[in-house]
Coordinates of C-alpha atoms and ligand atoms in Angstrom, one line a residue:
X1 CA -54.3 -71.7 -48.5
X2 CA -51.7 -69.1 -49.5
X3 CA -48.4 -68.8 -47.5
X4 CA -49.7 -66.1 -45.0
X5 CA -53.4 -66.2 -45.0
X6 CA -56.0 -69.1 -44.7
X7 CA -59.6 -69.0 -45.8
X8 CA -62.3 -70.5 -43.7
X9 CA -65.7 -70.8 -45.2
X10 CA -68.5 -69.9 -42.7
X11 CA -72.2 -70.3 -43.8
X12 CA -70.9 -69.6 -47.3
X13 CA -69.1 -66.6 -46.3
X14 CA -65.2 -66.6 -46.6
X15 CA -63.2 -65.5 -43.9
X16 CA -59.5 -64.5 -44.5
X17 CA -57.3 -65.5 -41.5
X18 CA -53.8 -64.7 -40.9
X19 CA -51.3 -67.4 -40.8
X20 CA -48.3 -66.7 -38.4
X21 CA -44.8 -68.7 -38.7
X22 CA -42.7 -69.6 -36.2
X23 CA -39.0 -70.5 -36.1
X24 CA -39.5 -74.1 -36.0
X25 CA -42.8 -76.4 -35.8
X26 CA -46.2 -75.9 -37.2
X27 CA -47.5 -72.4 -38.2
X28 CA -50.7 -71.1 -36.7
X29 CA -53.9 -69.8 -38.3
X30 CA -54.4 -66.5 -36.0
X31 CA -58.3 -66.8 -35.2
X32 CA -58.5 -64.0 -32.8
X33 CA -60.7 -62.2 -35.4
X34 CA -62.8 -65.0 -36.1
X35 CA -65.7 -64.3 -33.9
X36 CA -66.0 -60.6 -34.9
X37 CA -66.1 -61.9 -38.7
X38 CA -68.2 -64.9 -38.4
X39 CA -70.0 -65.0 -35.1
X40 CA -68.5 -68.6 -34.3
X41 CA -66.0 -69.6 -31.9
X42 CA -63.8 -72.4 -32.6
X43 CA -63.7 -75.7 -30.0
X44 CA -61.0 -77.6 -28.9
X45 CA -61.3 -79.3 -25.8
X46 CA -57.8 -80.3 -24.4
X47 CA -56.2 -77.7 -26.6
X48 CA -55.0 -80.4 -29.1
X49 CA -54.9 -78.0 -31.9
X50 CA -54.7 -74.8 -30.3
X51 CA -51.5 -72.7 -29.7
X52 CA -52.4 -70.6 -26.5
X53 CA -49.5 -67.9 -26.9
X54 CA -46.4 -67.2 -28.9
X55 CA -43.3 -68.0 -26.8
X56 CA -39.3 -67.8 -27.3
X57 CA -38.6 -70.3 -24.4
X58 CA -38.8 -74.0 -25.2
X59 CA -39.4 -75.9 -28.3
X60 CA -40.7 -79.5 -28.5
X61 CA -40.8 -81.8 -31.7
X62 CA -43.0 -84.7 -30.6
X63 CA -42.7 -86.9 -33.4
X64 CA -38.9 -86.7 -33.5
X65 CA -38.5 -86.6 -29.7
X66 CA -36.6 -83.1 -29.6
X67 CA -36.5 -80.7 -26.6
X68 CA -34.7 -77.4 -26.9
X69 CA -34.3 -74.7 -24.0
X70 CA -34.0 -71.3 -25.8
X71 CA -32.7 -73.5 -28.8
X72 CA -30.2 -75.8 -26.9
X73 CA -30.9 -79.4 -27.0
X74 CA -31.7 -81.0 -23.6
X75 CA -29.1 -83.6 -24.2
X76 CA -26.3 -80.9 -24.1
X77 CA -27.5 -79.0 -21.2
X78 CA -27.9 -82.0 -19.0
X79 CA -24.5 -83.2 -20.1
X80 CA -22.6 -80.0 -19.8
X81 CA -24.4 -77.6 -17.7
X82 CA -25.8 -77.1 -14.4
X83 CA -29.3 -76.2 -13.0
X84 CA -28.7 -72.6 -12.2
X85 CA -27.1 -72.0 -15.7
X86 CA -30.3 -73.7 -17.1
X87 CA -32.2 -71.1 -15.0
X88 CA -30.3 -68.3 -16.3
X89 CA -30.9 -69.4 -19.7
X90 CA -34.5 -69.7 -19.3
X91 CA -35.0 -66.6 -17.6
X92 CA -32.7 -64.5 -20.0
X93 CA -32.6 -66.2 -23.0
X94 CA -28.7 -66.7 -23.3
X95 CA -26.3 -68.8 -21.7
X96 CA -24.5 -66.9 -19.1
X97 CA -20.7 -65.7 -19.3
X98 CA -18.4 -67.0 -16.3
X99 CA -19.0 -63.4 -14.7
X100 CA -22.7 -63.5 -15.2
X101 CA -23.1 -67.0 -13.9
X102 CA -21.2 -66.2 -10.8
X103 CA -23.2 -63.2 -10.1
X104 CA -26.4 -65.3 -10.8
X105 CA -25.4 -68.1 -8.6
X106 CA -24.5 -65.5 -5.6
X107 CA -28.0 -63.8 -6.0
X108 CA -29.9 -67.1 -5.8
X109 CA -27.8 -68.2 -3.0
X110 CA -28.4 -65.0 -1.0
X111 CA -32.1 -65.6 -1.4
X112 CA -32.4 -69.1 0.0
X113 CA -33.4 -68.3 3.9
X114 CA -37.2 -67.9 4.1
X115 CA -38.7 -65.8 6.6
X116 CA -38.5 -67.2 9.9
X117 CA -42.3 -67.0 10.8
X118 CA -42.6 -69.3 7.9
X119 CA -41.7 -71.9 10.3
X120 CA -45.2 -71.6 12.1
X121 CA -46.9 -72.3 8.7
X122 CA -45.7 -75.6 8.6
X123 CA -46.9 -76.6 12.0
X124 CA -50.3 -75.7 11.1
X125 CA -50.5 -78.9 8.8
X126 CA -51.1 -82.1 9.9
X127 CA -48.1 -84.6 9.9
X128 CA -49.5 -86.8 7.7
X129 CA -50.2 -84.0 5.1
X130 CA -49.0 -84.7 1.5
X131 CA -46.0 -82.4 1.0
X132 CA -47.7 -81.3 -2.2
X133 CA -50.5 -79.9 -0.1
X134 CA -47.9 -78.1 2.2
X135 CA -46.5 -76.7 -1.0
X136 CA -49.4 -75.3 -2.3
X137 CA -50.2 -73.5 0.9
X138 CA -46.8 -72.3 1.8
X139 CA -46.0 -71.2 -1.8
X140 CA -49.0 -69.3 -1.8
X141 CA -48.3 -67.8 1.6
X142 CA -45.0 -66.2 0.3
X143 CA -47.0 -63.3 -1.1
X144 CA -48.0 -62.7 2.3
X145 CA -44.4 -62.2 3.5
X146 CA -42.6 -60.5 0.6
X147 CA -45.0 -57.4 -0.1
X148 CA -42.1 -55.6 -1.8
X149 CA -41.8 -58.0 -4.7
X150 CA -45.7 -58.3 -5.7
X151 CA -46.1 -55.3 -7.6
X152 CA -46.2 -56.8 -11.4
X153 CA -45.7 -53.7 -13.2
X154 CA -42.1 -52.9 -11.6
X155 CA -39.6 -55.2 -13.6
X156 CA -37.1 -54.9 -10.5
X157 CA -39.8 -56.3 -8.3
X158 CA -40.6 -58.9 -10.8
X159 CA -36.9 -60.1 -10.6
X160 CA -36.6 -60.0 -7.1
X161 CA -39.7 -62.2 -7.0
X162 CA -38.2 -64.5 -9.5
X163 CA -35.0 -64.9 -7.6
X164 CA -37.0 -65.3 -4.2
X165 CA -38.8 -68.3 -5.8
X166 CA -35.9 -70.1 -7.3
X167 CA -33.8 -69.7 -4.3
X168 CA -36.5 -70.5 -1.7
X169 CA -38.3 -73.4 -3.4
X170 CA -35.6 -76.0 -2.4
X171 CA -35.7 -74.7 1.4
X172 CA -39.6 -75.0 1.4
X173 CA -39.5 -78.4 -0.2
X174 CA -36.9 -79.4 2.2
X175 CA -38.9 -78.2 5.0
X176 CA -42.1 -79.8 3.7
X177 CA -39.8 -83.1 3.8
X178 CA -38.5 -82.6 7.2
X179 CA -42.0 -81.8 8.5
X180 CA -43.4 -84.8 7.1
X181 CA -40.7 -87.2 8.5
X182 CA -41.0 -85.5 12.0
X183 CA -37.3 -84.3 12.0
X184 CA -36.1 -80.6 12.8
X185 CA -35.8 -78.1 9.9
X186 CA -32.2 -77.7 8.4
X187 CA -31.3 -74.1 7.5
X188 CA -29.5 -73.6 4.1
X189 CA -25.8 -73.5 3.8
X190 CA -24.8 -70.8 1.1
X191 CA -21.2 -72.1 0.5
X192 CA -22.9 -75.4 -1.1
X193 CA -24.1 -75.3 -4.7
X194 CA -28.0 -75.3 -5.3
X195 CA -28.4 -79.0 -5.3
X196 CA -26.1 -80.1 -2.9
X197 CA -27.3 -77.3 -0.4
X198 CA -31.0 -78.9 -1.1
X199 CA -29.7 -82.6 -0.4
X200 CA -28.3 -81.4 2.9
X201 CA -31.6 -79.5 4.0
X202 CA -33.4 -82.8 3.2
X203 CA -31.1 -85.4 4.7
X204 CA -28.8 -83.7 7.3
X205 CA -29.9 -84.0 11.2
X206 CA -28.4 -82.1 13.9
X207 CA -26.9 -85.0 15.5
X208 CA -24.0 -85.6 13.0
X209 CA -22.3 -84.1 10.2
X210 CA -23.6 -84.6 6.6
X211 CA -21.5 -85.1 3.7
X212 CA -23.0 -84.5 0.4
X213 CA -22.2 -87.2 -2.4
X214 CA -21.1 -85.3 -5.4
X215 CA -22.3 -88.1 -7.8
X216 CA -25.8 -88.0 -6.2
X217 CA -25.8 -84.1 -6.3
X218 CA -24.9 -84.2 -9.9
X219 CA -27.6 -86.5 -10.7
X220 CA -30.2 -84.8 -9.2
X221 CA -29.0 -81.4 -10.5
X222 CA -29.5 -83.1 -13.9
X223 CA -32.9 -84.1 -13.0
X224 CA -33.8 -80.7 -12.1
X225 CA -32.4 -79.5 -15.5
X226 CA -34.7 -82.1 -17.4
X227 CA -37.8 -81.0 -15.8
X228 CA -36.9 -77.2 -15.8
X229 CA -39.5 -76.3 -18.5
X230 CA -41.8 -78.0 -21.0
X231 CA -43.4 -75.2 -23.0
X232 CA -47.3 -74.8 -22.6
X233 CA -48.3 -77.9 -20.6
X234 CA -51.2 -77.9 -17.9
X235 CA -49.3 -76.3 -15.0
X236 CA -47.6 -73.7 -17.0
X237 CA -50.8 -72.6 -18.8
X238 CA -52.2 -72.6 -15.4
X239 CA -49.5 -70.0 -14.2
X240 CA -50.1 -68.2 -17.3
X241 CA -53.9 -67.8 -17.1
X242 CA -53.4 -67.0 -13.3
X243 CA -50.9 -64.4 -14.2
X244 CA -53.1 -63.0 -17.1
X245 CA -55.4 -61.4 -14.3
X246 CA -52.6 -59.6 -12.8
X247 CA -52.4 -61.9 -9.8
X248 CA -49.1 -61.7 -8.0
X249 CA -46.2 -64.1 -9.0
X250 CA -46.3 -66.3 -5.8
X251 CA -49.8 -66.9 -6.0
X252 CA -49.6 -67.7 -9.8
X253 CA -46.6 -70.5 -9.1
X254 CA -48.9 -71.7 -6.2
X255 CA -51.5 -72.4 -8.9
X256 CA -49.0 -74.1 -11.1
X257 CA -47.9 -76.5 -8.3
X258 CA -51.8 -77.3 -7.6
X259 CA -52.1 -78.3 -11.4
X260 CA -48.8 -80.3 -11.3
X261 CA -49.9 -82.3 -8.6
X262 CA -52.4 -84.4 -10.9
X263 CA -51.5 -87.9 -11.7
X264 CA -51.8 -86.9 -15.4
X265 CA -49.0 -84.7 -15.1
X266 CA -46.5 -84.1 -12.4
X267 CA -48.1 -86.7 -10.0
X268 CA -47.2 -89.5 -12.4
X269 CA -43.9 -90.2 -11.2
X270 CA -45.3 -91.0 -7.9
X271 CA -48.0 -93.1 -9.5
X272 CA -45.5 -94.8 -11.7
X273 CA -43.5 -96.0 -8.7
X274 CA -46.6 -97.2 -7.1
X275 CA -47.6 -99.2 -10.0
X276 CA -44.0 -100.8 -10.2
X277 CA -44.2 -101.7 -6.4
X278 CA -47.7 -103.1 -7.3
X279 CA -46.6 -105.3 -10.3
X280 CA -43.9 -106.5 -8.0
X281 CA -42.0 -108.9 -10.2
X282 CA -41.7 -109.2 -14.1
X283 CA -43.9 -112.3 -14.4
X284 CA -47.1 -110.1 -13.4
X285 CA -46.3 -107.7 -16.3
X286 CA -48.6 -109.4 -18.8
X287 CA -51.5 -109.0 -16.5
X288 CA -51.0 -105.3 -16.1
X289 CA -50.2 -104.8 -19.9
X290 CA -53.6 -106.5 -20.6
X291 CA -55.3 -104.2 -17.9
X292 CA -53.9 -101.1 -19.8
X293 CA -55.4 -102.1 -23.1
X294 CA -58.7 -103.1 -21.7
X295 CA -61.2 -100.3 -22.6
X296 CA -63.5 -101.2 -19.5
X297 CA -60.6 -100.9 -17.0
X298 CA -59.4 -97.2 -16.1
X299 CA -55.8 -98.5 -15.4
X300 CA -53.2 -96.9 -17.5
X301 CA -49.4 -97.6 -17.5
X302 CA -48.1 -94.7 -15.7
X303 CA -45.0 -93.3 -17.2
X304 CA -46.1 -94.2 -20.4
X305 CA -47.6 -91.6 -23.0
X306 CA -47.4 -88.2 -23.7
X307 CA -49.6 -85.5 -25.3
X308 CA -46.8 -84.3 -27.2
X309 CA -44.3 -86.7 -27.5
X310 CA -45.3 -89.6 -30.2
X311 CA -41.8 -90.9 -29.8
X312 CA -39.3 -91.6 -27.1
X313 CA -39.4 -88.8 -24.4
X314 CA -35.9 -87.4 -24.9
X315 CA -35.7 -86.6 -21.2
X316 CA -36.7 -90.4 -20.5
X317 CA -33.3 -91.5 -22.2
X318 CA -31.4 -89.2 -19.9
X319 CA -33.4 -90.4 -16.9
X320 CA -32.6 -94.0 -17.6
X321 CA -29.0 -93.6 -17.7
X322 CA -29.1 -91.4 -14.5
X323 CA -30.9 -94.2 -12.7
X324 CA -28.1 -96.5 -13.6
X325 CA -25.6 -94.0 -12.3
X326 CA -27.3 -93.4 -9.1
X327 CA -28.0 -97.3 -8.5
X328 CA -24.3 -97.9 -9.1
X329 CA -23.0 -95.2 -6.7
X330 CA -25.2 -96.6 -4.1
X331 CA -24.1 -100.2 -4.8
X332 CA -27.5 -101.4 -5.5
X333 CA -27.0 -104.4 -7.8
X334 CA -30.4 -105.7 -8.0
X335 CA -33.3 -103.4 -7.7
X336 CA -36.4 -105.6 -8.4
X337 CA -38.2 -102.2 -9.2
X338 CA -35.8 -101.4 -12.0
X339 CA -36.1 -105.2 -13.2
X340 CA -39.8 -104.7 -13.4
X341 CA -39.4 -101.0 -15.2
X342 CA -37.0 -102.3 -17.7
X343 CA -39.0 -105.6 -18.7
X344 CA -42.0 -103.8 -18.8
X345 CA -40.6 -101.1 -21.1
X346 CA -39.3 -103.8 -23.3
X347 CA -42.7 -105.7 -23.5
X348 CA -44.6 -102.5 -23.8
X349 CA -42.4 -101.3 -26.8
X350 CA -43.0 -104.2 -28.8
X351 CA -46.6 -104.4 -28.0
X352 CA -49.2 -103.7 -30.9
X353 CA -51.4 -101.3 -28.8
X354 CA -48.7 -99.4 -27.4
X355 CA -47.0 -99.1 -31.0
X356 CA -50.0 -98.3 -32.6
X357 CA -50.9 -95.5 -30.2
X358 CA -47.3 -94.3 -29.9
X359 CA -47.0 -94.6 -26.2
X360 CA -43.3 -94.4 -25.1
X361 CA -41.9 -94.0 -21.7
X362 CA -42.1 -90.6 -20.5
X363 CA -39.7 -88.9 -17.9
X364 CA -41.8 -90.2 -15.2
X365 CA -41.0 -93.5 -15.7
X366 CA -37.6 -93.9 -14.6
X367 CA -37.4 -90.8 -12.3
X368 CA -39.3 -92.5 -9.3
X369 CA -36.6 -95.2 -8.9
X370 CA -33.9 -92.8 -8.8
X371 CA -35.5 -90.5 -6.4
X372 CA -36.3 -93.7 -4.1
X373 CA -32.8 -94.8 -4.4
X374 CA -31.5 -91.3 -3.2
X375 CA -33.8 -91.6 -0.2
X376 CA -36.8 -89.7 -1.0
X377 CA -40.2 -91.1 0.1
X378 CA -42.6 -91.0 -3.2
X379 CA -44.7 -88.3 -1.7
X380 CA -41.9 -86.1 -2.3
X381 CA -41.4 -86.9 -5.8
X382 CA -43.9 -84.2 -7.3
X383 CA -42.4 -82.0 -4.8
X384 CA -39.1 -82.1 -6.8
X385 CA -40.7 -81.9 -10.0
X386 CA -42.4 -78.5 -8.7
X387 CA -38.9 -77.3 -7.4
X388 CA -37.3 -77.7 -10.8
X389 CA -40.4 -76.5 -12.8
X390 CA -40.7 -73.3 -11.0
X391 CA -37.9 -71.5 -13.1
X392 CA -39.9 -72.4 -16.2
X393 CA -43.2 -71.4 -14.7
X394 CA -41.5 -67.9 -13.8
X395 CA -39.7 -67.6 -17.3
X396 CA -43.2 -67.9 -18.9
X397 CA -44.9 -65.9 -16.4
X398 CA -42.2 -63.0 -17.1
X399 CA -42.5 -63.6 -21.0
X400 CA -46.2 -63.2 -20.6
X401 CA -46.2 -60.0 -18.4
X402 CA -43.6 -58.4 -20.7
X403 CA -45.6 -59.1 -24.0
X404 CA -47.4 -56.0 -24.9
X405 CA -50.2 -57.6 -26.5
X406 CA -50.9 -59.5 -23.3
X407 CA -54.7 -59.7 -22.2
X408 CA -56.4 -61.5 -19.6
X409 CA -56.9 -64.9 -20.7
X410 CA -60.6 -65.6 -21.2
X411 CA -61.6 -68.9 -23.0
X412 CA -65.4 -69.0 -24.1
X413 CA -67.7 -72.4 -24.4
X414 CA -70.1 -74.3 -26.3
X415 CA -73.0 -73.9 -24.1
X416 CA -75.3 -77.0 -24.0
X417 CA -77.4 -76.5 -20.7
X418 CA -80.9 -75.4 -20.4
X419 CA -82.2 -72.7 -22.5
X420 CA -83.8 -69.6 -20.8
X421 CA -86.5 -70.6 -18.3
X422 CA -88.6 -68.8 -15.4
X423 CA -88.2 -69.3 -11.8
X424 CA -90.5 -71.2 -9.7
X425 CA -90.9 -70.8 -6.1
X426 CA -90.3 -74.1 -4.0
X427 CA -94.0 -74.4 -3.0
X428 CA -95.1 -74.5 -6.6
X429 CA -92.3 -77.2 -7.7
X430 CA -93.8 -80.6 -8.4
Ligands
CMC501 N1 -51.6 -96.4 -20.8 C1 -52.8 -97.2 -21.6 N2 -53.2 -96.5 -22.4 C2 -52.9 -95.2 -22.8 C3 -52.0 -94.5 -21.9 C4 -51.3 -95.3 -21.1 N3 -50.2 -94.7 -20.4 N4 -51.7 -93.3 -22.5 C5 -52.7 -93.2 -23.5 N5 -53.3 -94.5 -23.7 C6 -54.1 -94.6 -24.7 C7 -55.5 -94.1 -24.3 O1 -56.5 -94.9 -23.6 C8 -56.2 -93.5 -25.9 O2 -56.5 -94.8 -26.3 P1 -57.9 -94.6 -27.4 O3 -57.6 -93.7 -28.3 O4 -58.1 -95.9 -27.8 O5 -59.1 -94.0 -26.4 C9 -54.7 -93.2 -26.6 O6 -53.8 -94.0 -25.9 C10 -54.5 -91.6 -26.6 O7 -54.5 -91.2 -24.9 P2 -55.4 -89.9 -24.5 O8 -55.5 -89.8 -23.1 O9 -56.3 -89.5 -25.4 O10 -54.0 -88.9 -24.6 P3 -53.6 -87.6 -24.0 O11 -52.6 -86.7 -24.8 O12 -55.0 -86.8 -23.7 O13 -52.9 -88.0 -22.6 C11 -51.3 -88.7 -20.9 C12 -51.6 -88.0 -22.3 C13 -49.8 -88.3 -20.5 C14 -52.3 -87.9 -20.0 C15 -51.7 -90.0 -21.1 O14 -50.7 -90.7 -22.1 C16 -51.4 -90.9 -19.7 O15 -52.3 -90.8 -18.9 N6 -50.4 -91.3 -19.4 C17 -50.0 -91.8 -18.2 C18 -49.8 -90.9 -17.0 C19 -48.3 -90.0 -17.2 O16 -47.4 -91.0 -17.4 N7 -48.1 -88.8 -17.3 C20 -47.0 -88.1 -17.3 C21 -47.0 -87.2 -18.5 S1 -45.1 -86.8 -18.6 C22 -44.8 -85.8 -17.5 C23 -45.5 -84.5 -17.5 O17 -45.3 -83.6 -18.3 O18 -46.3 -83.9 -16.6

């Protein structure tokens, strides 16, 4: 293989393929002409060796445990920045100046209310509806309310749609929560920062004043930063694929939310907490470790393992620290779930099965304990993930729309069904 081409031999015929180099990470072999030249497709279920696009937004080195947003390490952004600054960075590619940040924060803040008729949408759901089901429906419904920002060929409308989604997602998420617990909706309060406003919309009630705890607000803001983007994961790829057909951005984000819901993806935070509750006490950990290792048992340690990270998930480290901060602030000295989590982590990190397969805690392992301590029910965990990931989805969607080489995403397949056969009428079938 030369430095910028690669040769593949198909049926004794050499096919020259271009090799493209990125700024960091593995180069890619451009196979877009392969079918034309060889009559063959490539086959990669689960996309373990396939780069689906070119992107300038997020970089992950899974072996080293590195995550960069627009080149900046996640640790530095989480330590020094705030979520709206991260949103600006992901959307525009650079950290904002003070004036740009003030303007961006102002613009997001002025879009926090949702059309009042949206309230009626919520009441159409059963009270016991999962808030993620409500989110899929209500975010999709935004496209029926904001016709003036669904023309994807107009950059201004794309920008307005992006602002609207970043701004309205906390309002919708809080409404889903309030509906779920049977309390009245709380309207946004624009003199609060993004995350404090969200906490207030979730936990204030009309009967008394609500004072935002700045430590909890900062912790949740950091959790949002950690979840803001993660390159071409399943939900982001879903958003890109939905968007590649020209669908409107609200519909595309609703598709991303649906994909995120699954327990192998964003639903893992809910599943991890349920698992810790089920384990209950550290003495039962060996039983669950044994189940996770048993090939005949579908049980997996939720919050462990990652398609890309074959090292400690850098987000999990920050999350673990945040968990301790939140529990300290709330005066929770002994949390039995945290005891189980820390012990489980220690045992798994030394266990041959987990070591050999490079299974480390991921971001979802500790996030559930933190969110539960803040007062969120388990069913809201994935909603919070969706809220934070919305900016990543939008940044990736915008990048795709603005890419001149963008075409509809249309994977092919290896067909293994029946060869052609003739239709037989029902009377003639044996
Ligand atoms: N517990 C026990 N065994 C595991 C686990 C686990 N959590 N994760 C992977 N394995 C084993 C798996 O059985 C397989 O073993 P073998 O090679 O013997 O068949 C091997 O490790 C590789 O697993 P895989 O399923 O082929 O790997 P994948 O890259 O397709 O899956 C994953 C990645 C995240 C879906 C998987 O690790 C998993 O199901 N983890 C639990 C769910 C979870 O925590 N998801 C959150 C991901 S982070 C947040 C996000 O980005 O959404």
